[in-house]
Amino acid sequence: LDAAVAGLKSDLDARIAISNLKHKFCCSTEAFLHGDLHTGSVMATPSSTIVIDPEFAFYGPMAFDTGSFLANLVMAFFAQPGHATTSDPRVSQQQWLLQCIQETWEMFCSKFLALWSAGAATDQTNSAYPALLFGPSAVDGTVATELAQKAFMAQLFQDTMGFMGCEIIRRIVGIAHNE
């Protein structure tokens, strides 16, 4: 592990990317976040979902929670070979985890964009994308909303992947390698 840590410390692009995400973590207040979102914090039944343990909640970048949650699923995926037996190689569990990762992101995007679109259709002057500029009665309002949503979601996905990577690094490297 020491060689991998040394490699990270010498990787200029990684250091810059991680520092940029740290800046977003410290300065961006896009949403009220859970702050420690992982699969153990989500209680689900067929009819409801509840998120527990909000003691680390804060205002921050949306991608922090999405990245943390997906990191938990990715780590579980890569941990499966360690749980494998001759009779159960855990391939079906890995396939299920990949499906969970994909469905989680797709469902998040679908719900988020539906809420955004519903808000854009109303007169929300306090929105970052107000109806005056992005609503259905604005010039090219529908097109403007779609373009804004596409750009926003692309950046959110990129940041989610970044925070996911940071969480995986934090969990693997841990505090023992920090100076």
Coordinates of N, CA and C in Angstrom, one line a residue:
L1 N 0.8 -1.2 0.0 CA 0.0 0.0 0.0 C 0.9 1.3 0.0
D2 N 2.1 1.2 0.6 CA 2.9 2.3 0.7 C 3.3 2.8 -0.7
A3 N 3.5 1.9 -1.7 CA 3.9 2.3 -3.0 C 2.7 3.0 -3.7
A4 N 1.5 2.6 -3.5 CA 0.3 3.2 -4.1 C 0.1 4.6 -3.5
V5 N 0.3 4.7 -2.2 CA 0.2 6.1 -1.5 C 1.3 7.0 -2.1
A6 N 2.5 6.5 -2.2 CA 3.6 7.3 -2.8 C 3.2 7.8 -4.2
G7 N 2.6 6.8 -5.0 CA 2.2 7.1 -6.4 C 1.1 8.2 -6.4
L8 N 0.2 8.2 -5.5 CA -0.8 9.2 -5.4 C -0.2 10.6 -5.0
K9 N 0.7 10.5 -4.1 CA 1.3 11.8 -3.6 C 2.2 12.4 -4.7
S10 N 2.7 11.6 -5.7 CA 3.5 12.2 -6.8 C 2.7 12.4 -8.0
D11 N 1.4 12.1 -8.0 CA 0.6 12.3 -9.2 C 0.0 13.7 -9.2
L12 N 0.6 14.6 -10.0 CA 0.2 16.0 -10.0 C -1.3 16.2 -10.4
D13 N -1.8 15.5 -11.4 CA -3.2 15.6 -11.8 C -4.1 15.2 -10.7
A14 N -3.8 14.1 -10.0 CA -4.6 13.6 -8.9 C -4.6 14.6 -7.8
R15 N -3.5 15.2 -7.5 CA -3.4 16.2 -6.4 C -4.2 17.4 -6.7
I16 N -4.2 17.9 -7.9 CA -5.0 19.0 -8.3 C -6.4 18.7 -8.3
A17 N -6.8 17.6 -8.8 CA -8.2 17.2 -8.9 C -8.8 17.0 -7.4
I18 N -8.0 16.4 -6.6 CA -8.5 16.2 -5.2 C -8.6 17.6 -4.5
S19 N -7.6 18.4 -4.7 CA -7.7 19.8 -4.1 C -8.8 20.6 -4.6
N20 N -9.2 20.5 -5.9 CA -10.4 21.1 -6.4 C -11.6 20.6 -5.8
L21 N -11.7 19.3 -5.5 CA -12.9 18.8 -4.9 C -12.9 19.2 -3.4
K22 N -11.8 19.3 -2.8 CA -11.7 19.8 -1.4 C -12.2 21.2 -1.3
H23 N -11.9 22.0 -2.3 CA -12.4 23.4 -2.4 C -13.9 23.4 -2.5
K24 N -14.4 22.6 -3.4 CA -15.9 22.5 -3.5 C -16.5 22.1 -2.2
F25 N -15.9 21.1 -1.5 CA -16.4 20.6 -0.3 C -16.5 21.7 0.8
C26 N -15.4 22.5 0.8 CA -15.3 23.6 1.8 C -16.2 24.8 1.4
C27 N -16.4 25.1 0.1 CA -17.0 26.4 -0.3 C -18.4 26.3 -0.9
S28 N -18.8 25.1 -1.4 CA -20.0 25.0 -2.1 C -21.1 24.6 -1.2
T29 N -22.2 25.4 -1.3 CA -23.4 25.1 -0.4 C -24.6 24.9 -1.3
E30 N -24.5 23.9 -2.2 CA -25.6 23.6 -3.1 C -26.9 23.1 -2.5
A31 N -26.6 22.2 -1.4 CA -27.8 21.5 -0.9 C -27.5 21.1 0.6
F32 N -28.5 20.8 1.3 CA -28.4 20.2 2.6 C -28.1 18.7 2.5
L33 N -26.9 18.3 3.0 CA -26.5 16.9 2.7 C -26.5 16.1 4.0
H34 N -26.6 14.8 3.8 CA -26.5 13.8 4.9 C -25.1 13.9 5.5
G35 N -24.1 13.9 4.7 CA -22.7 14.0 5.2 C -22.0 12.7 5.4
D36 N -22.7 11.6 5.5 CA -22.1 10.3 5.8 C -23.0 9.2 5.1
L37 N -23.5 9.5 3.9 CA -24.4 8.7 3.2 C -23.8 7.4 2.7
H38 N -24.3 6.3 3.1 CA -23.8 5.0 2.7 C -25.0 4.0 2.8
T39 N -24.8 2.8 2.3 CA -25.9 1.8 2.3 C -26.5 1.5 3.7
G40 N -25.7 1.6 4.7 CA -26.1 1.4 6.1 C -27.0 2.5 6.6
S41 N -27.0 3.6 5.9 CA -27.8 4.8 6.4 C -29.2 4.8 5.7
V42 N -29.4 3.9 4.8 CA -30.7 3.9 4.1 C -31.5 2.7 4.4
M43 N -32.7 3.0 5.0 CA -33.7 1.9 5.3 C -34.8 1.9 4.3
A44 N -35.0 0.8 3.6 CA -36.0 0.8 2.5 C -36.9 -0.4 2.6
T45 N -38.2 -0.1 2.3 CA -39.2 -1.1 2.1 C -39.8 -0.9 0.7
P46 N -40.6 -1.8 0.3 CA -41.2 -1.6 -1.0 C -42.0 -0.3 -1.1
S47 N -42.5 0.3 0.0 CA -43.3 1.5 0.0 C -42.7 2.7 0.5
S48 N -41.5 2.6 1.1 CA -40.9 3.9 1.7 C -39.4 3.7 1.8
T49 N -38.7 4.8 1.9 CA -37.3 4.9 2.1 C -37.0 5.9 3.2
I50 N -36.2 5.6 4.1 CA -35.8 6.5 5.2 C -34.3 6.5 5.3
V51 N -33.8 7.7 5.5 CA -32.3 7.9 5.7 C -32.1 8.2 7.1
I52 N -31.2 7.5 7.8 CA -31.0 7.6 9.2 C -29.6 8.2 9.5
D53 N -29.3 8.5 10.7 CA -28.0 9.0 11.2 C -27.6 10.3 10.5
P54 N -28.3 11.3 10.7 CA -28.0 12.6 10.1 C -27.0 13.5 10.9
E55 N -26.3 12.9 11.8 CA -25.4 13.7 12.7 C -24.3 14.5 12.0
F56 N -24.0 14.1 10.8 CA -22.9 14.8 10.0 C -23.5 15.7 9.0
A57 N -24.8 16.0 9.0 CA -25.4 16.8 8.0 C -24.8 18.2 7.9
F58 N -24.8 18.7 6.7 CA -24.2 20.1 6.5 C -24.6 20.6 5.1
Y59 N -24.4 21.8 4.8 CA -24.6 22.4 3.5 C -23.3 22.2 2.7
G60 N -23.4 21.6 1.5 CA -22.3 21.3 0.7 C -22.6 21.0 -0.7
P61 N -21.6 20.5 -1.4 CA -21.8 20.1 -2.8 C -22.6 18.8 -2.9
M62 N -23.7 18.9 -3.8 CA -24.5 17.7 -3.9 C -23.8 16.4 -4.2
A63 N -22.7 16.5 -5.0 CA -21.9 15.4 -5.4 C -21.2 14.7 -4.3
F64 N -21.1 15.3 -3.1 CA -20.5 14.7 -2.0 C -21.3 13.5 -1.5
D65 N -22.6 13.7 -1.3 CA -23.5 12.6 -0.9 C -23.6 11.5 -2.0
T66 N -23.8 11.9 -3.2 CA -24.0 10.9 -4.3 C -22.7 10.1 -4.5
G67 N -21.5 10.8 -4.4 CA -20.3 10.1 -4.5 C -20.0 9.2 -3.3
S68 N -20.3 9.6 -2.1 CA -20.1 8.7 -1.0 C -21.0 7.5 -1.0
F69 N -22.2 7.6 -1.4 CA -23.1 6.5 -1.5 C -22.6 5.5 -2.6
L70 N -22.3 6.0 -3.8 CA -21.8 5.2 -4.9 C -20.5 4.5 -4.5
A71 N -19.6 5.2 -3.8 CA -18.4 4.7 -3.3 C -18.6 3.4 -2.5
N72 N -19.6 3.5 -1.6 CA -19.9 2.4 -0.8 C -20.3 1.1 -1.6
L73 N -21.1 1.4 -2.7 CA -21.5 0.3 -3.5 C -20.3 -0.3 -4.3
V74 N -19.4 0.6 -4.8 CA -18.2 0.2 -5.6 C -17.3 -0.6 -4.7
M75 N -17.1 -0.2 -3.4 CA -16.2 -0.9 -2.5 C -16.8 -2.3 -2.2
A76 N -18.2 -2.4 -2.1 CA -18.8 -3.7 -1.9 C -18.6 -4.6 -3.1
F77 N -18.6 -4.0 -4.3 CA -18.4 -4.8 -5.5 C -17.0 -5.4 -5.5
F78 N -16.0 -4.6 -5.2 CA -14.6 -5.1 -5.2 C -14.3 -6.0 -4.0
A79 N -15.1 -5.9 -3.0 CA -14.9 -6.8 -1.8 C -15.4 -8.2 -2.0
Q80 N -16.3 -8.4 -3.0 CA -16.9 -9.7 -3.2 C -16.0 -10.9 -3.4
P81 N -14.9 -10.8 -4.1 CA -14.0 -11.9 -4.2 C -13.4 -12.4 -2.9
G82 N -13.3 -11.5 -1.9 CA -12.9 -11.9 -0.6 C -13.9 -12.7 0.2
H83 N -15.2 -12.7 -0.3 CA -16.2 -13.4 0.4 C -16.6 -14.7 -0.4
A84 N -15.9 -14.9 -1.6 CA -16.2 -16.0 -2.5 C -15.8 -17.3 -1.9
T85 N -16.6 -18.3 -2.3 CA -16.3 -19.7 -1.9 C -16.3 -20.5 -3.2
T86 N -15.9 -21.7 -3.1 CA -15.9 -22.6 -4.3 C -17.3 -22.7 -4.9
S87 N -18.2 -22.8 -4.0 CA -19.6 -23.0 -4.4 C -20.3 -21.7 -4.7
D88 N -19.8 -20.6 -4.2 CA -20.4 -19.3 -4.5 C -19.3 -18.2 -4.8
P89 N -19.0 -18.1 -6.1 CA -17.9 -17.1 -6.5 C -18.3 -15.7 -6.3
R90 N -19.6 -15.4 -6.0 CA -20.1 -14.0 -5.7 C -20.3 -13.2 -7.0
V91 N -20.3 -13.8 -8.1 CA -20.5 -13.1 -9.4 C -21.9 -12.5 -9.4
S92 N -22.9 -13.2 -9.0 CA -24.2 -12.7 -9.0 C -24.4 -11.5 -8.1
Q93 N -23.7 -11.5 -7.0 CA -23.7 -10.4 -6.1 C -23.0 -9.2 -6.7
Q94 N -21.9 -9.4 -7.4 CA -21.2 -8.3 -8.1 C -22.1 -7.7 -9.2
Q95 N -22.8 -8.6 -10.0 CA -23.7 -8.1 -11.0 C -24.8 -7.3 -10.4
W96 N -25.4 -7.7 -9.3 CA -26.4 -7.0 -8.6 C -25.9 -5.6 -8.1
L97 N -24.7 -5.6 -7.6 CA -24.1 -4.3 -7.1 C -24.0 -3.3 -8.3
L98 N -23.5 -3.8 -9.4 CA -23.4 -3.0 -10.6 C -24.7 -2.4 -11.0
Q99 N -25.7 -3.3 -11.0 CA -27.1 -2.9 -11.3 C -27.6 -1.8 -10.3
C100 N -27.3 -2.0 -9.0 CA -27.6 -1.0 -8.0 C -27.0 0.4 -8.3
I101 N -25.7 0.3 -8.7 CA -25.0 1.6 -9.0 C -25.7 2.3 -10.1
Q102 N -25.9 1.6 -11.2 CA -26.6 2.2 -12.4 C -28.0 2.7 -12.0
E103 N -28.8 1.9 -11.4 CA -30.1 2.3 -11.0 C -30.2 3.4 -10.1
T104 N -29.3 3.5 -9.1 CA -29.2 4.6 -8.2 C -29.0 5.9 -8.9
W105 N -28.0 5.9 -9.8 CA -27.7 7.1 -10.5 C -28.9 7.5 -11.4
E106 N -29.4 6.6 -12.1 CA -30.5 6.9 -13.1 C -31.7 7.4 -12.3
M107 N -32.1 6.7 -11.2 CA -33.2 7.2 -10.4 C -33.0 8.5 -9.8
F108 N -31.8 8.8 -9.3 CA -31.5 10.1 -8.8 C -31.7 11.2 -9.9
C109 N -31.1 10.9 -11.0 CA -31.2 11.9 -12.1 C -32.7 12.1 -12.5
S110 N -33.4 11.0 -12.6 CA -34.8 11.1 -13.1 C -35.6 12.0 -12.1
K111 N -35.5 11.7 -10.8 CA -36.2 12.4 -9.8 C -35.8 13.9 -9.7
F112 N -34.5 14.1 -9.7 CA -33.9 15.4 -9.6 C -34.4 16.3 -10.8
L113 N -34.3 15.8 -12.0 CA -34.7 16.5 -13.1 C -36.2 16.8 -13.2
A114 N -37.0 15.8 -12.7 CA -38.4 16.0 -12.6 C -38.8 17.1 -11.7
L115 N -38.1 17.2 -10.5 CA -38.4 18.3 -9.6 C -37.9 19.6 -10.2
W116 N -36.8 19.6 -10.9 CA -36.3 20.8 -11.5 C -37.3 21.3 -12.5
S117 N -37.7 20.4 -13.4 CA -38.6 20.8 -14.5 C -39.9 21.3 -13.9
A118 N -40.4 20.7 -12.8 CA -41.7 21.2 -12.2 C -41.5 22.6 -11.6
G119 N -40.3 22.8 -11.1 CA -40.0 24.1 -10.5 C -39.9 25.2 -11.6
A120 N -39.3 24.8 -12.7 CA -39.0 25.7 -13.8 C -40.3 26.2 -14.4
A121 N -41.4 25.4 -14.3 CA -42.7 25.7 -14.9 C -43.4 26.7 -14.0
T122 N -43.0 27.0 -12.8 CA -43.6 27.9 -11.9 C -42.8 29.2 -11.9
D123 N -43.3 30.2 -11.3 CA -42.6 31.5 -11.2 C -41.7 31.6 -10.0
Q124 N -40.6 30.9 -10.1 CA -39.7 30.8 -9.0 C -38.5 31.8 -9.2
T125 N -38.7 33.0 -8.8 CA -37.7 34.1 -9.0 C -36.4 33.8 -8.2
N126 N -36.5 33.0 -7.1 CA -35.4 32.8 -6.3 C -34.5 31.6 -6.8
S127 N -34.9 31.0 -7.9 CA -34.2 29.9 -8.4 C -33.0 30.3 -9.2
A128 N -32.0 29.5 -9.3 CA -30.8 29.8 -10.1 C -31.2 29.8 -11.6
Y129 N -32.3 29.1 -11.9 CA -32.8 29.1 -13.3 C -34.3 29.6 -13.3
P130 N -34.5 30.9 -13.1 CA -35.8 31.4 -12.9 C -36.7 31.2 -14.2
A131 N -38.0 31.1 -13.9 CA -39.0 30.9 -15.0 C -38.9 32.1 -16.0
L132 N -38.5 33.3 -15.6 CA -38.4 34.4 -16.5 C -37.5 34.1 -17.7
L133 N -36.4 33.3 -17.4 CA -35.4 32.9 -18.4 C -35.5 31.5 -18.9
F134 N -36.1 30.6 -18.0 CA -36.1 29.2 -18.4 C -37.5 28.6 -18.4
G135 N -38.5 29.3 -18.0 CA -39.8 28.8 -18.0 C -40.4 28.6 -19.4
P136 N -41.6 27.9 -19.5 CA -42.1 27.6 -20.8 C -42.5 28.9 -21.6
S137 N -42.8 30.0 -20.9 CA -43.1 31.2 -21.7 C -41.9 32.1 -22.0
A138 N -40.7 31.7 -21.6 CA -39.5 32.5 -22.0 C -39.1 32.1 -23.4
V139 N -38.4 33.0 -24.0 CA -37.9 32.7 -25.4 C -37.0 31.5 -25.3
D140 N -37.3 30.4 -26.1 CA -36.6 29.2 -26.0 C -36.4 28.6 -24.6
G141 N -37.4 28.8 -23.8 CA -37.3 28.4 -22.4 C -37.2 26.9 -22.2
T142 N -37.9 26.2 -23.0 CA -37.8 24.7 -22.8 C -36.4 24.2 -23.3
V143 N -35.9 24.8 -24.4 CA -34.6 24.4 -24.9 C -33.5 24.9 -23.9
A144 N -33.7 26.1 -23.3 CA -32.7 26.6 -22.4 C -32.7 25.7 -21.1
T145 N -33.9 25.3 -20.7 CA -33.9 24.4 -19.5 C -33.2 23.1 -19.8
E146 N -33.5 22.5 -20.9 CA -32.9 21.2 -21.3 C -31.3 21.3 -21.3
L147 N -30.9 22.4 -21.9 CA -29.4 22.6 -22.0 C -28.8 22.9 -20.7
A148 N -29.5 23.7 -19.8 CA -29.0 23.9 -18.5 C -28.9 22.6 -17.7
Q149 N -30.0 21.8 -17.8 CA -30.0 20.6 -17.1 C -28.9 19.6 -17.5
K150 N -28.7 19.5 -18.8 CA -27.7 18.6 -19.4 C -26.3 19.0 -18.8
A151 N -26.0 20.3 -18.9 CA -24.7 20.8 -18.4 C -24.6 20.6 -16.9
F152 N -25.6 20.9 -16.1 CA -25.6 20.7 -14.7 C -25.4 19.3 -14.3
M153 N -26.1 18.4 -15.0 CA -26.0 16.9 -14.6 C -24.6 16.4 -15.1
A154 N -24.1 16.9 -16.2 CA -22.7 16.4 -16.6 C -21.7 16.8 -15.5
Q155 N -21.8 18.0 -15.0 CA -20.9 18.5 -14.0 C -21.1 17.7 -12.7
L156 N -22.4 17.5 -12.3 CA -22.7 16.7 -11.1 C -22.1 15.3 -11.2
F157 N -22.3 14.7 -12.4 CA -21.7 13.3 -12.6 C -20.2 13.3 -12.4
Q158 N -19.5 14.3 -13.0 CA -18.1 14.4 -12.9 C -17.7 14.6 -11.5
D159 N -18.3 15.5 -10.8 CA -18.0 15.7 -9.3 C -18.4 14.5 -8.5
T160 N -19.5 13.8 -8.8 CA -19.8 12.6 -8.1 C -18.7 11.5 -8.2
M161 N -18.2 11.4 -9.5 CA -17.1 10.4 -9.7 C -15.9 10.8 -8.9
G162 N -15.6 12.1 -8.9 CA -14.5 12.6 -8.1 C -14.6 12.3 -6.6
F163 N -15.8 12.7 -6.1 CA -16.0 12.5 -4.6 C -16.0 11.0 -4.3
M164 N -16.5 10.2 -5.3 CA -16.5 8.7 -5.1 C -15.1 8.2 -5.0
G165 N -14.2 8.7 -5.9 CA -12.8 8.3 -5.9 C -12.1 8.7 -4.6
C166 N -12.4 9.9 -4.2 CA -11.8 10.4 -2.9 C -12.2 9.6 -1.7
E167 N -13.5 9.2 -1.7 CA -14.0 8.3 -0.6 C -13.3 7.0 -0.6
I168 N -13.2 6.4 -1.8 CA -12.5 5.1 -1.9 C -11.1 5.2 -1.5
I169 N -10.4 6.3 -1.9 CA -9.0 6.5 -1.5 C -8.9 6.6 0.0
R170 N -9.8 7.4 0.6 CA -9.9 7.7 2.0 C -10.1 6.4 2.8
R171 N -11.0 5.5 2.3 CA -11.3 4.3 3.0 C -10.1 3.3 2.9
I172 N -9.4 3.3 1.7 CA -8.4 2.3 1.6 C -7.1 2.8 2.2
V173 N -6.7 4.0 2.0 CA -5.5 4.6 2.5 C -5.6 4.9 4.0
G174 N -6.7 5.5 4.3 CA -7.0 5.8 5.7 C -6.1 6.9 6.3
I175 N -6.3 7.1 7.5 CA -5.6 8.2 8.2 C -4.1 7.9 8.5
A176 N -3.8 6.6 8.5 CA -2.5 6.1 8.9 C -1.4 6.7 7.9
H177 N -1.8 7.0 6.7 CA -0.8 7.5 5.7 C -0.8 9.0 5.6
N178 N -1.6 9.7 6.4 CA -1.6 11.1 6.4 C -0.5 11.6 7.3
E179 N 0.1 12.7 6.8 CA 1.2 13.3 7.7 C 0.7 14.4 8.5

